[in-house]
XYZ file of C-alpha atoms in Angstrom:
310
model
C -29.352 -12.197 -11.381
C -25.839 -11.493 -13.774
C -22.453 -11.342 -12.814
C -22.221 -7.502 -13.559
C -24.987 -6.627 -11.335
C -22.922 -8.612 -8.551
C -19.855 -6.786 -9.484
C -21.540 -3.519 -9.731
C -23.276 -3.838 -6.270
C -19.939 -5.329 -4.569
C -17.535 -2.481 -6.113
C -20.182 0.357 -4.807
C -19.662 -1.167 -1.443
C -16.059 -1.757 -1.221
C -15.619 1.690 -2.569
C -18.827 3.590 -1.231
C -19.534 5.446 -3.925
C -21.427 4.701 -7.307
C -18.309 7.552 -8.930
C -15.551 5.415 -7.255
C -16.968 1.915 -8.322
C -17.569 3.145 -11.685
C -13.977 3.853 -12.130
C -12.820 0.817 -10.528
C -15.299 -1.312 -12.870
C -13.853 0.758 -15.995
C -17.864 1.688 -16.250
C -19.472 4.876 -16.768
C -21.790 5.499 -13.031
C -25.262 5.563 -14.847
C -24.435 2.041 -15.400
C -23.309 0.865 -11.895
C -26.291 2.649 -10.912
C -28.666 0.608 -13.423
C -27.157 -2.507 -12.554
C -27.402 -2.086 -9.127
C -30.984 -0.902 -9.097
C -32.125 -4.297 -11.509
C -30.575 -6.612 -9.099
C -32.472 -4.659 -6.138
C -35.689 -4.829 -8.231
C -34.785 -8.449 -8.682
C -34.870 -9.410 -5.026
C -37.008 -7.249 -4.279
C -35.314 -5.253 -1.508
C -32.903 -2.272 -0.714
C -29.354 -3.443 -0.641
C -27.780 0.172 0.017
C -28.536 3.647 1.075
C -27.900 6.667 -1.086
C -28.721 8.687 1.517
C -25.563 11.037 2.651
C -22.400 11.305 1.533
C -21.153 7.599 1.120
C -23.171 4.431 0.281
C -23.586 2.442 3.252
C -25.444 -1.576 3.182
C -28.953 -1.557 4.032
C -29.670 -4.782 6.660
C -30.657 -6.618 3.965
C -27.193 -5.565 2.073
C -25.463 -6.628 4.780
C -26.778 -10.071 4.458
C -26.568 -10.226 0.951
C -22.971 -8.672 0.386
C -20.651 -11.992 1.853
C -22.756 -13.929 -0.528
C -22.519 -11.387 -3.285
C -18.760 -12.151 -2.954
C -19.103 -15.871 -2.661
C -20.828 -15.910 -5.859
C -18.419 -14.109 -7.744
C -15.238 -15.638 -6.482
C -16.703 -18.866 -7.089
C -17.403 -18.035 -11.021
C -13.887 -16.670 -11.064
C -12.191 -19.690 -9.572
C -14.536 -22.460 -12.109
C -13.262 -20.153 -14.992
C -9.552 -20.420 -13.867
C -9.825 -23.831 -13.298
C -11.340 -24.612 -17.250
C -9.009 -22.364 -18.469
C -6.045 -23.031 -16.508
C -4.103 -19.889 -18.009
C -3.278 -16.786 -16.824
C -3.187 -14.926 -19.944
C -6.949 -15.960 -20.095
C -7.759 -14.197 -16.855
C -9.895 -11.642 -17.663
C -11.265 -8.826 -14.463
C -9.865 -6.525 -12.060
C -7.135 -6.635 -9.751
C -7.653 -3.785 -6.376
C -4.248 -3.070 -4.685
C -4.231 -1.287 -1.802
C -0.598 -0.012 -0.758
C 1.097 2.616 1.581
C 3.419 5.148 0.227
C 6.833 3.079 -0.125
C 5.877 0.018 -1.882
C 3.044 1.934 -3.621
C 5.409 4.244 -5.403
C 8.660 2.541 -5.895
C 7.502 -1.043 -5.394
C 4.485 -2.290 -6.963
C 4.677 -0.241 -10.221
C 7.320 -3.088 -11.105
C 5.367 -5.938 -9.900
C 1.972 -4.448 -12.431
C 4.276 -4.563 -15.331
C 5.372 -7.748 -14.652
C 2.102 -9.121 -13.565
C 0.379 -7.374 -17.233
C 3.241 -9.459 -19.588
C 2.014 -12.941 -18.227
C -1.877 -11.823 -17.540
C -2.545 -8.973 -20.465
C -6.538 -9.001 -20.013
C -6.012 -7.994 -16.309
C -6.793 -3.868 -15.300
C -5.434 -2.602 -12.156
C -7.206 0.094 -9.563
C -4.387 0.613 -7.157
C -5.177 2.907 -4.450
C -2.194 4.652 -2.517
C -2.661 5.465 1.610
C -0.563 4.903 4.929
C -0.222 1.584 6.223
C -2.874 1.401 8.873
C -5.261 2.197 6.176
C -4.223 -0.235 3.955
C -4.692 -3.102 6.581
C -7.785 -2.004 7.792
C -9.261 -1.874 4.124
C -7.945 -5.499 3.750
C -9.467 -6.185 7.044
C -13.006 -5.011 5.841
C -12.729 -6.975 2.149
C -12.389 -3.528 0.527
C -9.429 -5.142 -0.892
C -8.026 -8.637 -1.455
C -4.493 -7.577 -1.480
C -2.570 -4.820 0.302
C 1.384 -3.776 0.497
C 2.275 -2.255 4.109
C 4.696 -1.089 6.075
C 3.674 -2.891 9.615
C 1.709 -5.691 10.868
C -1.222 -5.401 13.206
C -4.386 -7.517 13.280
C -3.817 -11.146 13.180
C -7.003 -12.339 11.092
C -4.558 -11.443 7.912
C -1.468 -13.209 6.534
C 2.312 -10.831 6.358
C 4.160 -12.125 3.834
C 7.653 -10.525 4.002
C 8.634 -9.123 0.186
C 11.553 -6.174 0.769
C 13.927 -4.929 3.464
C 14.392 -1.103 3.382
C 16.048 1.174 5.792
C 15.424 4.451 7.656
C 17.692 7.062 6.257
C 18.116 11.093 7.417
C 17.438 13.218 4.282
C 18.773 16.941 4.284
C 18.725 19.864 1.731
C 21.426 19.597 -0.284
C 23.020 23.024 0.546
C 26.451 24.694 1.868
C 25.362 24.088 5.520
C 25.619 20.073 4.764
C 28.257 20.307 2.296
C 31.136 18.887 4.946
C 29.269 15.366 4.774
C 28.888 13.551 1.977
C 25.933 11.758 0.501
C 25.347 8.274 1.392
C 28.358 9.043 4.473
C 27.421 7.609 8.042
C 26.722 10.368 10.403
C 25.853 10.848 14.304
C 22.411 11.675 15.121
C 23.978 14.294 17.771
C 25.093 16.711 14.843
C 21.316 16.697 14.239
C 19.419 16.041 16.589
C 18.390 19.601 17.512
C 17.503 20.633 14.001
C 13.726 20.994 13.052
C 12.059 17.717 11.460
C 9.419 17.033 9.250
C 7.458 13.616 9.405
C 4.797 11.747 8.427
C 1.242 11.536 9.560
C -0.061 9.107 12.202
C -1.014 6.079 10.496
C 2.111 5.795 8.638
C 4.510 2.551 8.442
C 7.283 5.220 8.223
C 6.345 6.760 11.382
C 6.035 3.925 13.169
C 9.235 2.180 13.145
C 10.926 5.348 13.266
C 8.944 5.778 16.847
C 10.379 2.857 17.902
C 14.270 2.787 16.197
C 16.990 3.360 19.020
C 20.272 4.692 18.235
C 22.878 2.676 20.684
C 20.041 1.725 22.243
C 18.398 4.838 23.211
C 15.275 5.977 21.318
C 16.085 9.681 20.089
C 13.494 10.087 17.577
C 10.164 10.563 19.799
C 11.627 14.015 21.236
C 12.837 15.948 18.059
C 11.330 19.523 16.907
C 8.729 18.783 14.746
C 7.495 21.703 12.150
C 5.590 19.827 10.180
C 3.372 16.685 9.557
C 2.323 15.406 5.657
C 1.001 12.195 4.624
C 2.995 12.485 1.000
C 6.449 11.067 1.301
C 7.207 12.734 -2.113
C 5.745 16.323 -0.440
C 8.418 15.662 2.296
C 11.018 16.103 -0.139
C 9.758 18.251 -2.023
C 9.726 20.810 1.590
C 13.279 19.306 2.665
C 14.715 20.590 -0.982
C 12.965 23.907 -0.254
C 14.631 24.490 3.478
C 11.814 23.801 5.657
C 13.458 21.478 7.659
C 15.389 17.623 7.644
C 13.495 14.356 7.566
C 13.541 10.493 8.424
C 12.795 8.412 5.544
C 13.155 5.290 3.961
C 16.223 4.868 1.991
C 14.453 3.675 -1.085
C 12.645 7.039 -1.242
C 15.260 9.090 -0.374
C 17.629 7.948 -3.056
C 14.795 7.877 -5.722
C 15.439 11.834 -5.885
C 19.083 12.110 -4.734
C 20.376 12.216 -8.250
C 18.577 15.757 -8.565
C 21.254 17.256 -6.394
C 18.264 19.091 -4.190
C 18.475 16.538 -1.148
C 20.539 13.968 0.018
C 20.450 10.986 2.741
C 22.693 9.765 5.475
C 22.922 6.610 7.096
C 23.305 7.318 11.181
C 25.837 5.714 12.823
C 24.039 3.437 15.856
C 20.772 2.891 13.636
C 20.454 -0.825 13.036
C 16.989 -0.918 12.404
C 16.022 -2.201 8.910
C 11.879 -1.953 7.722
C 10.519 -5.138 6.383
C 7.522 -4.236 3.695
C 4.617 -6.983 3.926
C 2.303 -8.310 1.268
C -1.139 -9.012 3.155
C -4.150 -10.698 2.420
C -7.104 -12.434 4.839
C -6.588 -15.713 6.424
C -9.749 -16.419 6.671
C -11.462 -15.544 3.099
C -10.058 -17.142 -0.016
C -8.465 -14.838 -2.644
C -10.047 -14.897 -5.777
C -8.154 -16.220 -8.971
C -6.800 -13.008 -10.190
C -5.470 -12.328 -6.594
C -3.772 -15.679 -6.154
C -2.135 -15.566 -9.288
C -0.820 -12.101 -8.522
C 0.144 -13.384 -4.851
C 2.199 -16.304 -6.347
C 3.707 -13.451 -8.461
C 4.800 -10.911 -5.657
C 6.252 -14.680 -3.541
C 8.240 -15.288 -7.041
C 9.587 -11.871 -7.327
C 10.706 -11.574 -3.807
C 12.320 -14.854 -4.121
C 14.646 -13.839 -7.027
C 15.658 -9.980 -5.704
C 15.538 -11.158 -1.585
C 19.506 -11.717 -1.270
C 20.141 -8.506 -3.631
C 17.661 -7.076 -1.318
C 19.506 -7.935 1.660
C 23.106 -7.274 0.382
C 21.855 -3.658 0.082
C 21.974 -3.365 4.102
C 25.511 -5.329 4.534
Protein backbone atom coordinates (compact mmCIF):
# COMPACT_ATOMS: atom_id res chain seq x y z
CA UNK A 1 0.00 0.00 0.00
CA UNK A 2 1.81 3.77 -1.06
CA UNK A 3 0.93 7.04 -0.08
CA UNK A 4 -0.24 8.00 -3.69
CA UNK A 5 -2.65 5.25 -3.93
CA UNK A 6 -4.12 6.70 -0.52
CA UNK A 7 -4.14 10.11 -1.94
CA UNK A 8 -5.50 9.05 -5.19
CA UNK A 9 -8.41 7.00 -3.62
CA UNK A 10 -9.15 9.88 -0.89
CA UNK A 11 -9.13 12.86 -3.61
CA UNK A 12 -11.66 10.65 -5.95
CA UNK A 13 -13.88 10.62 -2.95
CA UNK A 14 -13.75 14.04 -1.65
CA UNK A 15 -14.21 15.18 -5.17
CA UNK A 16 -16.33 12.25 -6.79
CA UNK A 17 -14.86 12.11 -9.79
CA UNK A 18 -11.55 10.39 -11.11
CA UNK A 19 -11.45 14.09 -13.72
CA UNK A 20 -11.87 16.28 -10.56
CA UNK A 21 -9.28 14.37 -8.33
CA UNK A 22 -6.92 14.27 -11.08
CA UNK A 23 -6.83 17.95 -11.21
CA UNK A 24 -6.77 18.43 -7.62
CA UNK A 25 -3.72 15.81 -7.37
CA UNK A 26 -1.95 17.85 -10.34
CA UNK A 27 -2.22 14.10 -12.03
CA UNK A 28 -3.30 13.12 -15.33
CA UNK A 29 -6.91 10.65 -14.56
CA UNK A 30 -5.39 7.40 -16.14
CA UNK A 31 -3.21 7.64 -13.20
CA UNK A 32 -5.71 8.25 -10.33
CA UNK A 33 -7.47 5.56 -11.97
CA UNK A 34 -4.31 3.08 -11.85
CA UNK A 35 -3.57 3.94 -8.47
CA UNK A 36 -6.79 3.50 -7.27
CA UNK A 37 -7.42 0.18 -8.96
CA UNK A 38 -3.69 -1.33 -7.40
CA UNK A 39 -4.69 -0.41 -3.97
CA UNK A 40 -8.24 -2.17 -4.62
CA UNK A 41 -6.36 -5.19 -6.08
CA UNK A 42 -4.22 -4.90 -3.00
CA UNK A 43 -6.98 -5.45 -0.47
CA UNK A 44 -8.69 -7.23 -2.39
CA UNK A 45 -12.06 -5.44 -2.48
CA UNK A 46 -14.15 -2.62 -4.21
CA UNK A 47 -13.62 0.65 -2.48
CA UNK A 48 -15.90 2.77 -4.98
CA UNK A 49 -18.50 2.55 -7.62
CA UNK A 50 -18.04 3.88 -11.12
CA UNK A 51 -21.30 3.21 -11.79
CA UNK A 52 -23.38 6.63 -12.67
CA UNK A 53 -22.49 9.87 -12.82
CA UNK A 54 -20.34 10.48 -9.58
CA UNK A 55 -18.11 8.02 -7.64
CA UNK A 56 -19.78 7.02 -4.61
CA UNK A 57 -17.82 4.50 -1.54
CA UNK A 58 -18.62 0.99 -1.83
CA UNK A 59 -19.39 -0.49 2.05
CA UNK A 60 -16.16 -1.56 2.17
CA UNK A 61 -14.96 2.18 1.04
CA UNK A 62 -16.81 3.47 3.56
CA UNK A 63 -14.90 1.60 6.12
CA UNK A 64 -11.74 2.07 4.64
CA UNK A 65 -11.95 5.91 3.73
CA UNK A 66 -11.62 7.49 7.73
CA UNK A 67 -8.63 5.28 7.87
CA UNK A 68 -7.42 6.18 4.43
CA UNK A 69 -7.30 9.71 5.97
CA UNK A 70 -5.79 8.70 9.24
CA UNK A 71 -2.98 7.26 7.44
CA UNK A 72 -2.15 10.10 5.46
CA UNK A 73 -2.49 12.85 7.99
CA UNK A 74 -0.44 10.90 10.20
CA UNK A 75 2.61 10.67 7.50
CA UNK A 76 2.04 14.37 6.98
CA UNK A 77 2.19 15.38 10.61
CA UNK A 78 5.72 12.80 11.35
CA UNK A 79 7.16 14.69 8.25
CA UNK A 80 6.34 18.19 9.72
CA UNK A 81 7.47 17.28 12.88
CA UNK A 82 11.30 15.99 11.40
CA UNK A 83 11.32 18.76 9.34
CA UNK A 84 9.95 21.40 11.40
CA UNK A 85 9.79 23.97 8.37
CA UNK A 86 7.28 25.23 6.41
CA UNK A 87 9.13 25.90 3.36
CA UNK A 88 9.72 22.04 3.45
CA UNK A 89 6.02 21.29 3.30
CA UNK A 90 5.48 19.70 0.31
CA UNK A 91 1.31 18.59 -0.87
CA UNK A 92 -1.88 20.17 -1.45
CA UNK A 93 -3.83 22.64 0.26
CA UNK A 94 -8.16 22.35 -0.71
CA UNK A 95 -9.95 25.68 0.13
CA UNK A 96 -13.33 25.77 -0.05
CA UNK A 97 -14.81 29.47 0.05
CA UNK A 98 -18.10 31.40 -0.79
CA UNK A 99 -18.10 34.24 -3.16
CA UNK A 100 -16.76 37.25 -0.89
CA UNK A 101 -13.76 35.92 0.74
CA UNK A 102 -13.18 33.62 -2.28
CA UNK A 103 -12.69 36.49 -4.65
CA UNK A 104 -11.41 39.42 -2.79
CA UNK A 105 -10.15 37.62 0.31
CA UNK A 106 -8.21 34.57 0.07
CA UNK A 107 -6.33 35.38 -3.20
CA UNK A 108 -4.16 37.55 -0.65
CA UNK A 109 -3.88 35.04 1.99
CA UNK A 110 -2.41 32.18 -1.13
CA UNK A 111 0.22 34.65 -1.96
CA UNK A 112 1.16 35.12 1.32
CA UNK A 113 0.82 31.58 2.38
CA UNK A 114 3.19 30.49 -1.18
CA UNK A 115 6.29 33.13 0.06
CA UNK A 116 6.74 31.21 3.46
CA UNK A 117 5.56 27.53 2.07
CA UNK A 118 6.76 27.61 -1.89
CA UNK A 119 6.33 23.65 -2.42
CA UNK A 120 2.60 24.04 -1.44
CA UNK A 121 -0.27 23.91 -4.67
CA UNK A 122 -3.62 25.21 -4.02
CA UNK A 123 -7.21 23.73 -5.46
CA UNK A 124 -9.53 26.39 -4.23
CA UNK A 125 -13.02 25.79 -5.09
CA UNK A 126 -15.51 28.87 -5.11
CA UNK A 127 -19.53 28.21 -3.95
CA UNK A 128 -22.16 29.90 -1.50
CA UNK A 129 -21.70 29.55 2.03
CA UNK A 130 -23.97 26.70 2.92
CA UNK A 131 -22.01 24.72 0.51
CA UNK A 132 -18.89 25.49 1.76
CA UNK A 133 -19.83 24.32 5.37
CA UNK A 134 -21.46 21.37 4.40
CA UNK A 135 -18.31 20.25 2.28
CA UNK A 136 -16.24 20.94 5.48
CA UNK A 137 -18.82 19.05 7.32
CA UNK A 138 -18.37 15.89 5.07
CA UNK A 139 -14.18 16.12 5.07
CA UNK A 140 -14.40 17.18 1.41
CA UNK A 141 -12.35 19.92 2.70
CA UNK A 142 -10.17 20.74 5.71
CA UNK A 143 -10.61 24.39 5.47
CA UNK A 144 -13.47 26.61 4.30
CA UNK A 145 -14.09 30.66 4.26
CA UNK A 146 -17.98 31.50 4.82
CA UNK A 147 -20.24 33.92 5.21
CA UNK A 148 -22.50 32.31 8.23
CA UNK A 149 -22.29 29.79 10.85
CA UNK A 150 -24.51 26.78 11.14
CA UNK A 151 -23.61 23.30 12.39
CA UNK A 152 -21.78 23.23 15.57
CA UNK A 153 -19.41 20.07 15.00
CA UNK A 154 -17.02 22.88 13.21
CA UNK A 155 -14.93 25.72 14.67
CA UNK A 156 -15.86 29.86 13.27
CA UNK A 157 -13.01 31.65 13.55
CA UNK A 158 -13.88 35.34 12.93
CA UNK A 159 -11.18 36.86 10.11
CA UNK A 160 -13.07 40.19 8.41
CA UNK A 161 -16.00 42.52 9.06
CA UNK A 162 -17.75 43.65 5.82
CA UNK A 163 -20.94 45.48 5.31
CA UNK A 164 -24.15 45.29 3.25
CA UNK A 165 -24.14 48.08 0.78
CA UNK A 166 -27.08 49.11 -2.07
CA UNK A 167 -25.35 49.07 -5.50
CA UNK A 168 -27.11 51.03 -8.45
CA UNK A 169 -26.26 51.70 -12.18
CA UNK A 170 -24.33 54.47 -12.38
CA UNK A 171 -26.68 56.57 -14.63
CA UNK A 172 -28.60 60.12 -14.78
CA UNK A 173 -31.53 58.64 -12.75
CA UNK A 174 -28.95 58.26 -9.60
CA UNK A 175 -26.86 61.09 -10.46
CA UNK A 176 -28.48 63.45 -7.43
CA UNK A 177 -26.66 61.01 -4.84
CA UNK A 178 -23.35 60.55 -4.67
CA UNK A 179 -21.23 57.46 -4.39
CA UNK A 180 -20.35 56.20 -1.08
CA UNK A 181 -23.39 59.04 0.29
CA UNK A 182 -25.85 57.58 3.02
CA UNK A 183 -29.25 57.18 1.62
CA UNK A 184 -32.92 56.09 2.88
CA UNK A 185 -34.07 52.79 1.89
CA UNK A 186 -37.63 54.57 1.18
CA UNK A 187 -36.20 56.33 -2.07
CA UNK A 188 -35.71 52.67 -3.06
CA UNK A 189 -37.48 50.50 -1.76
CA UNK A 190 -40.01 50.04 -4.59
CA UNK A 191 -37.43 49.63 -7.30
CA UNK A 192 -36.81 46.07 -8.78
CA UNK A 193 -33.86 43.99 -7.03
CA UNK A 194 -31.63 41.46 -7.99
CA UNK A 195 -30.15 38.93 -5.36
CA UNK A 196 -28.43 36.07 -4.72
CA UNK A 197 -29.37 32.45 -4.69
CA UNK A 198 -30.55 30.53 -1.60
CA UNK A 199 -27.61 29.21 0.02
CA UNK A 200 -25.81 32.38 -0.01
CA UNK A 201 -24.06 34.18 3.15
CA UNK A 202 -25.11 37.39 1.28
CA UNK A 203 -28.63 36.48 1.26
CA UNK A 204 -28.85 35.53 4.49
CA UNK A 205 -27.96 38.37 6.59
CA UNK A 206 -29.56 40.57 4.25
CA UNK A 207 -32.93 38.41 5.18
CA UNK A 208 -32.45 39.22 8.47
CA UNK A 209 -30.87 43.16 8.48
CA UNK A 210 -33.59 45.70 9.84
CA UNK A 211 -33.50 49.22 8.95
CA UNK A 212 -34.66 51.22 12.34
CA UNK A 213 -35.61 48.15 13.35
CA UNK A 214 -37.96 47.00 10.81
CA UNK A 215 -36.88 44.29 8.33
CA UNK A 216 -37.56 45.83 4.72
CA UNK A 217 -35.58 43.57 2.69
CA UNK A 218 -37.80 40.20 2.69
CA UNK A 219 -40.69 42.12 0.67
CA UNK A 220 -38.81 43.91 -2.25
CA UNK A 221 -39.52 43.14 -6.16
CA UNK A 222 -37.30 40.64 -7.05
CA UNK A 223 -36.43 40.15 -11.02
CA UNK A 224 -33.82 38.12 -10.70
CA UNK A 225 -31.80 35.44 -8.71
CA UNK A 226 -27.78 34.51 -9.65
CA UNK A 227 -25.35 32.73 -7.62
CA UNK A 228 -22.28 35.04 -9.20
CA UNK A 229 -21.83 38.15 -7.17
CA UNK A 230 -19.62 39.47 -10.06
CA UNK A 231 -22.82 38.53 -12.65
CA UNK A 232 -24.87 40.81 -10.28
CA UNK A 233 -22.92 43.64 -11.30
CA UNK A 234 -22.30 42.93 -14.28
CA UNK A 235 -26.70 43.05 -14.79
CA UNK A 236 -26.88 46.18 -12.31
CA UNK A 237 -24.27 48.12 -14.85
CA UNK A 238 -26.52 46.92 -17.70
CA UNK A 239 -30.06 48.35 -16.13
CA UNK A 240 -31.67 45.29 -15.05
CA UNK A 241 -32.30 46.33 -11.79
CA UNK A 242 -30.43 47.55 -8.11
CA UNK A 243 -28.82 45.13 -5.70
CA UNK A 244 -27.73 44.43 -1.96
CA UNK A 245 -24.21 43.57 -1.66
CA UNK A 246 -21.33 43.51 0.35
CA UNK A 247 -19.36 46.61 0.38
CA UNK A 248 -16.11 44.91 -0.39
CA UNK A 249 -17.60 43.74 -3.70
CA UNK A 250 -19.31 46.59 -4.56
CA UNK A 251 -16.38 48.94 -4.38
CA UNK A 252 -14.04 46.36 -6.12
CA UNK A 253 -15.78 47.70 -9.48
CA UNK A 254 -16.88 51.23 -8.47
CA UNK A 255 -13.82 52.80 -9.97
CA UNK A 256 -15.26 51.68 -13.52
CA UNK A 257 -17.85 54.39 -13.27
CA UNK A 258 -20.70 51.60 -14.39
CA UNK A 259 -22.15 51.11 -10.72
CA UNK A 260 -21.92 52.59 -7.56
CA UNK A 261 -22.89 51.76 -3.72
CA UNK A 262 -24.68 53.53 -0.96
CA UNK A 263 -24.60 53.07 2.57
CA UNK A 264 -28.52 53.23 3.96
CA UNK A 265 -29.17 55.30 6.60
CA UNK A 266 -30.77 52.89 9.64
CA UNK A 267 -28.59 49.77 8.43
CA UNK A 268 -26.29 48.86 11.29
CA UNK A 269 -25.74 45.50 10.41
CA UNK A 270 -22.07 44.61 9.68
CA UNK A 271 -21.19 40.68 8.11
CA UNK A 272 -18.51 38.90 9.96
CA UNK A 273 -16.61 36.34 7.34
CA UNK A 274 -15.54 32.99 9.26
CA UNK A 275 -12.60 30.70 8.70
CA UNK A 276 -13.96 27.05 9.53
CA UNK A 277 -12.54 23.86 10.06
CA UNK A 278 -13.87 20.46 12.12
CA UNK A 279 -13.69 20.27 15.79
CA UNK A 280 -13.61 17.02 15.91
CA UNK A 281 -10.91 15.78 13.14
CA UNK A 282 -7.40 17.14 13.32
CA UNK A 283 -6.17 19.32 10.41
CA UNK A 284 -3.41 18.01 8.68
CA UNK A 285 0.05 19.90 8.68
CA UNK A 286 -0.39 21.89 5.60
CA UNK A 287 -3.86 23.02 6.96
CA UNK A 288 -2.63 24.06 10.38
CA UNK A 289 0.09 25.95 9.13
CA UNK A 290 -2.22 27.78 6.76
CA UNK A 291 -4.82 28.20 9.78
CA UNK A 292 -2.09 29.83 11.98
CA UNK A 293 -1.58 31.98 8.82
CA UNK A 294 -5.24 33.27 8.16
CA UNK A 295 -5.28 33.86 12.68
CA UNK A 296 -1.89 35.99 11.94
CA UNK A 297 -3.26 37.93 9.13
CA UNK A 298 -6.48 38.80 10.74
CA UNK A 299 -4.62 39.83 13.73
CA UNK A 300 -2.52 42.53 11.94
CA UNK A 301 -5.52 44.09 9.43
CA UNK A 302 -8.57 43.43 12.36
CA UNK A 303 -8.54 47.20 13.75
CA UNK A 304 -7.99 48.57 10.00
CA UNK A 305 -10.73 46.20 9.38
CA UNK A 306 -12.92 47.62 11.88
CA UNK A 307 -12.07 51.37 11.40
CA UNK A 308 -13.55 50.80 7.90
CA UNK A 309 -17.22 50.64 9.57
CA UNK A 310 -16.62 53.73 12.14
Amino acid sequence: MEFRQLEAFVNAVKYKSFSKAADASFLTQPTISAHINNLENEMGTTLVNRTGREITLTKQGELFYPYAIDMLHTRSQALATVQAQCEAMDGVLDVYASSIPGQYYLPRLIGEFHAKCPKIRFYVEQSDSKTVIEDVMSQKGEIGLTGYKMHNSLVYEPVFMDELVLIVPDTEKYSRWKKGSTVSFRDFEHETFILREEGSGTKQEMEKAEIHGVPVFKNVDVIARMNSTEAIKQAVAGGLGISILSRMAAGEKEGTHRIKYFKIDGLEKKRTFYMVYSKNIRLSPIAEAFRDLVIDYRDRNWQQDIGRFM
